Amino acid sequence: MDTVDLAIVGGGVIGALVAREAVAAFPDVTIAVLERGLIGQGASSRSAGVHFPRGATARVRSMSEHSQRVWEGLAAELDLPIREVDATVVTSGDADALSTTYPRLGDETAPADPARGWAAPPGARAWTLPGCHYADVQGVAGRVLAGVRDRVTVLEGTEVTELSSDGAYHRLTLGQGRELLARRVVLAPGPWLAHPAWADLVAPLGLRVKKVVATHVESSPAPDDPLTIFDDEDAFLLPLHGRGHFLFSYTSDRWDVAPDDTGLVLEPSDLDDARAVLGRFAPGLVARCDSGRVFCDAYSPSREPVVTELRPGLVFAGAANGSGYRLAPAIAAETVAALELTPTRTLSQPRQRQS
Ligand SMILES: Cc1cc2nc3c(=O)[nH]c(=O)nc-3n(C[C@H](O)[C@H](O)[C@H](O)COP(=O)(O)OP(=O)(O)OC[C@H]3O[C@@H](n4cnc5c(N)ncnc54)[C@H](O)[C@@H]3O)c2cc1C
């Protein structure tokens, strides 16, 4: 049986960032990432990957600031697939409240672009928002792990099927029938909250899984087209320059879906809902909104990410409410701080067989 200091269950963007943060914090510990599919293949692969400096609460604003600094540093260091983008926030609401939610809010600007057929509801105002980018999140997760792969054992195609504890160690049963002992475990399962290995442990957190829909709009973005955030609707229109179309993200209200449900697809009602919101700002794009991407994400009752110990030495990290990419570095930092892991070289070695 193998033994590691830290097992990270889930190789999405959060698991990848936790691995990197743990390597930096505890250079001598042994670490394994266990991923049932391929790295970044879960919610991370469907993500729009938008980062904007936003936070409805002081904690999320602070996480957003921290994450922005980390992403900017990592983008240069690891040549991550991240593209900076100009951004505009549109709202009919209170400008003071907006500057609290978006601490980096810039100058007031025109809320519409008639040249492109983009309108704005009466009374809407707009501000520039510096510091935004978007990313290929699956690519980012892979690159981040590649940067530490000489220090971290990455086991793909490896489902964790059972998780138990005997006090000193956590015992993980892996899909191939192998077992792994770990002094600490980070559970970063994305929307796979109901997996039988941990459903009972996670249930008291009150997390739920919501459908997330982003439609694709067949219109070629110009190089300087901005990301437009419709704050009142919790929606945004993103130019995906590398793919040659726009992405329109809006809020779906379908709760308690399951990530492996084959019915989790783009439904006609999803397109209708997206077009209704998009039509208020860019009526010329409605007819081009015909396809998209659908998956789901984990949400918390407080709408803040959750980093918490489920039992001694087992830390849950996730439930970032549709913001798991942009807040991943801060979630990872909180997670590693919660591990209280000091390297114990003898424990890092495989256990001696009892004779
Ligand atoms: C359409 C869409 C658009 C989005 N847009 C944005 C955006 O613009 N900005 C933003 O910040 N966020 C966005 N999000 C949310 C963001 O993508 C997620 O919050 C984030 O990817 C979650 O990362 P994660 O690592 O927690 O989960 P995941 O990426 O789902 O990773 C969890 C991993 O755990 C693995 N796993 C599960 N069970 C097991 C098991 N038993 N054993 C081993 N491995 C297991 C899965 O295979 C998976 O790879 C979007 C999400 C969607 C669906």
Coordinates of N, CA, C and O and ligand atoms in Angstrom, one line a residue, residues 9-15 34-38 40-44 46-50 137 158-160 188-192 195 198 212-214 236 293 295-297 317-318 320 322-327, ligand 1:
V9 N -8.0 15.0 -4.1 CA -9.0 14.2 -4.9 C -9.7 15.3 -5.8 O -10.4 16.2 -5.3
G10 N -9.5 15.1 -7.1 CA -10.1 16.0 -8.1 C -9.0 16.8 -8.8 O -8.3 17.6 -8.1
G11 N -8.8 16.6 -10.1 CA -7.8 17.4 -10.8 C -8.4 18.4 -11.7 O -8.0 18.6 -12.8
G12 N -9.3 19.2 -11.1 CA -9.8 20.4 -11.8 C -8.9 21.6 -11.5 O -7.8 21.4 -10.9
V13 N -9.4 22.8 -11.9 CA -8.5 23.9 -11.7 C -8.2 24.2 -10.2 O -7.1 24.6 -9.8
I14 N -9.2 23.8 -9.3 CA -8.9 24.0 -7.9 C -7.9 23.0 -7.4 O -7.0 23.3 -6.7
G15 N -8.1 21.7 -7.7 CA -7.1 20.7 -7.3 C -5.7 21.0 -7.8 O -4.7 20.8 -7.1
L34 N -5.5 12.7 -7.5 CA -6.2 11.6 -8.0 C -7.4 12.1 -8.8 O -8.2 12.9 -8.3
E35 N -7.4 11.8 -10.1 CA -8.4 12.3 -11.0 C -9.1 11.2 -11.8 O -8.4 10.4 -12.4
R36 N -10.4 11.1 -11.7 CA -11.0 9.9 -12.3 C -11.0 10.0 -13.9 O -11.1 9.0 -14.5
G37 N -10.9 11.2 -14.4 CA -10.8 11.3 -15.9 C -9.4 11.9 -16.3 O -8.4 11.3 -15.8
L38 N -9.5 13.0 -17.0 CA -8.2 13.7 -17.3 C -8.2 15.0 -16.6 O -9.3 15.5 -16.2
G40 N -8.5 18.5 -15.6 CA -9.3 19.7 -16.1 C -10.5 19.3 -16.9 O -11.2 20.1 -17.5
Q41 N -10.9 18.0 -16.8 CA -12.0 17.5 -17.7 C -13.4 17.8 -17.1 O -14.4 17.5 -17.8
G42 N -13.5 18.2 -15.9 CA -14.8 18.4 -15.2 C -15.4 19.7 -15.6 O -15.4 20.2 -16.7
A43 N -15.9 20.4 -14.6 CA -16.5 21.8 -14.8 C -15.5 22.7 -15.5 O -15.8 23.5 -16.3
S44 N -14.2 22.5 -15.1 CA -13.2 23.4 -15.7 C -13.1 23.3 -17.2 O -12.8 24.4 -17.8
R46 N -15.6 23.1 -19.3 CA -16.7 23.9 -19.9 C -16.7 25.3 -19.5 O -17.5 26.1 -20.0
S47 N -15.7 25.7 -18.7 CA -15.8 27.1 -18.1 C -15.5 28.2 -19.2 O -14.8 27.9 -20.1
A48 N -16.2 29.3 -19.0 CA -15.9 30.5 -19.9 C -14.5 31.1 -19.4 O -13.9 31.8 -20.2
G49 N -14.1 30.8 -18.2 CA -12.8 31.2 -17.8 C -12.6 32.7 -17.6 O -11.5 33.2 -17.7
V50 N -13.7 33.4 -17.3 CA -13.6 34.8 -17.1 C -13.1 35.2 -15.7 O -13.6 34.6 -14.8
V137 N -9.6 27.2 -19.3 CA -9.4 26.7 -17.9 C -8.8 25.3 -17.9 O -7.9 25.0 -17.0
T158 N -8.2 7.6 -12.5 CA -8.2 7.0 -11.1 C -9.3 7.5 -10.3 O -9.2 8.6 -9.7
E159 N -10.4 6.8 -10.2 CA -11.5 7.2 -9.3 C -11.3 6.9 -7.9 O -10.8 5.7 -7.6
V160 N -11.6 7.8 -7.0 CA -11.6 7.4 -5.6 C -12.9 6.9 -5.3 O -14.0 7.6 -5.4
A188 N -11.5 18.1 -3.6 CA -11.9 19.2 -4.6 C -12.7 18.6 -5.7 O -12.2 18.5 -6.9
P189 N -13.9 18.1 -5.5 CA -14.6 17.3 -6.5 C -15.5 18.1 -7.4 O -16.3 17.5 -8.2
G190 N -15.4 19.5 -7.4 CA -16.3 20.2 -8.3 C -17.7 19.9 -8.0 O -18.1 19.9 -6.8
P191 N -18.5 19.7 -9.0 CA -20.0 19.4 -8.7 C -20.3 17.9 -8.3 O -21.4 17.6 -8.1
W192 N -19.2 17.1 -8.2 CA -19.5 15.7 -7.9 C -19.6 15.6 -6.3 O -18.9 14.9 -5.7
H195 N -21.0 12.0 -4.7 CA -20.3 10.7 -4.8 C -20.4 9.9 -3.5 O -20.2 10.5 -2.4
W198 N -18.1 10.3 -0.4 CA -18.1 11.5 0.6 C -19.4 12.2 0.7 O -19.5 13.2 1.4
V212 N -25.3 25.3 -15.3 CA -24.7 26.5 -15.8 C -24.7 26.4 -17.3 O -24.3 25.4 -17.9
V213 N -25.2 27.5 -17.9 CA -25.4 27.6 -19.3 C -24.7 28.8 -19.9 O -24.8 29.9 -19.3
A214 N -23.9 28.6 -21.0 CA -23.4 29.7 -21.7 C -23.6 29.4 -23.2 O -23.2 28.4 -23.7
F236 N -22.9 38.0 -18.8 CA -21.9 38.7 -19.6 C -21.8 38.2 -21.0 O -22.1 37.0 -21.3
R293 N -22.8 25.8 -24.5 CA -22.2 24.7 -23.6 C -23.0 24.7 -22.3 O -23.4 25.7 -21.8
F295 N -23.1 22.7 -18.4 CA -22.7 21.8 -17.4 C -23.3 22.2 -16.0 O -24.4 22.7 -16.0
C296 N -22.5 22.1 -15.0 CA -23.1 22.5 -13.7 C -22.0 22.9 -12.8 O -20.8 22.6 -13.1
D297 N -22.3 23.5 -11.6 CA -21.3 23.8 -10.6 C -21.9 23.8 -9.3 O -23.1 23.7 -9.1
A317 N -12.7 21.7 -0.5 CA -12.4 23.0 -1.2 C -13.2 23.1 -2.4 O -13.1 22.3 -3.3
G318 N -14.1 24.1 -2.5 CA -14.8 24.3 -3.7 C -16.1 25.1 -3.5 O -16.1 26.0 -2.7
A320 N -17.7 27.2 -5.4 CA -17.3 28.6 -5.7 C -18.4 29.3 -6.5 O -18.2 30.4 -7.0
G322 N -20.0 29.2 -9.4 CA -19.8 29.7 -10.8 C -18.6 30.6 -10.9 O -18.4 31.2 -12.0
S323 N -17.8 30.7 -9.9 CA -16.6 31.5 -10.0 C -15.3 30.8 -9.6 O -14.3 31.3 -9.1
G324 N -15.3 29.5 -9.8 CA -14.2 28.6 -9.3 C -12.9 28.8 -10.1 O -11.9 28.5 -9.6
Y325 N -13.0 29.3 -11.3 CA -11.8 29.6 -12.0 C -11.2 30.9 -11.4 O -10.0 30.9 -11.0
R326 N -11.9 32.0 -11.4 CA -11.3 33.2 -11.0 C -10.9 33.3 -9.5 O -10.0 34.0 -9.2
L327 N -11.5 32.4 -8.7 CA -11.1 32.5 -7.3 C -10.2 31.3 -6.9 O -9.9 31.2 -5.7
Ligands
LIG1 C1 -20.5 26.7 -18.6 C2 -19.7 27.2 -17.4 C3 -19.1 28.5 -17.5 C4 -18.3 28.9 -16.4 N1 -17.7 30.2 -16.5 C5 -16.9 30.6 -15.5 C6 -16.2 31.8 -15.6 O1 -16.4 32.5 -16.6 N2 -15.4 32.2 -14.5 C7 -15.3 31.4 -13.4 O2 -14.5 31.8 -12.5 N3 -15.9 30.2 -13.3 C8 -16.7 29.8 -14.3 N4 -17.4 28.6 -14.2 C9 -17.2 27.8 -13.0 C10 -15.9 27.1 -12.9 O3 -15.6 26.5 -14.2 C11 -15.9 26.1 -11.8 O4 -16.3 26.7 -10.6 C12 -14.5 25.4 -11.7 O5 -14.1 24.9 -12.9 C13 -14.6 24.3 -10.6 O6 -13.3 23.8 -10.5 P1 -13.1 22.5 -9.6 O7 -11.7 22.1 -9.7 O8 -13.7 22.7 -8.3 O9 -14.1 21.4 -10.3 P2 -13.9 20.5 -11.6 O10 -13.2 21.2 -12.7 O11 -15.2 19.8 -11.9 O12 -12.9 19.4 -11.1 C14 -13.3 18.3 -10.2 C15 -12.6 17.1 -10.7 O13 -12.9 16.1 -9.7 C16 -12.9 14.8 -10.4 N5 -13.6 13.8 -9.6 C17 -14.9 13.8 -9.3 N6 -15.2 12.7 -8.5 C18 -14.0 12.0 -8.4 C19 -13.6 10.8 -7.8 N7 -14.5 10.0 -7.1 N8 -12.3 10.4 -7.9 C20 -11.4 11.1 -8.6 N9 -11.7 12.3 -9.2 C21 -13.0 12.7 -9.1 C22 -13.7 15.2 -11.7 O14 -13.4 14.3 -12.7 C23 -13.2 16.6 -12.0 O15 -12.2 16.6 -13.0 C24 -18.1 28.1 -15.2 C25 -18.7 26.8 -15.2 C26 -19.5 26.4 -16.3 C27 -20.0 25.0 -16.2

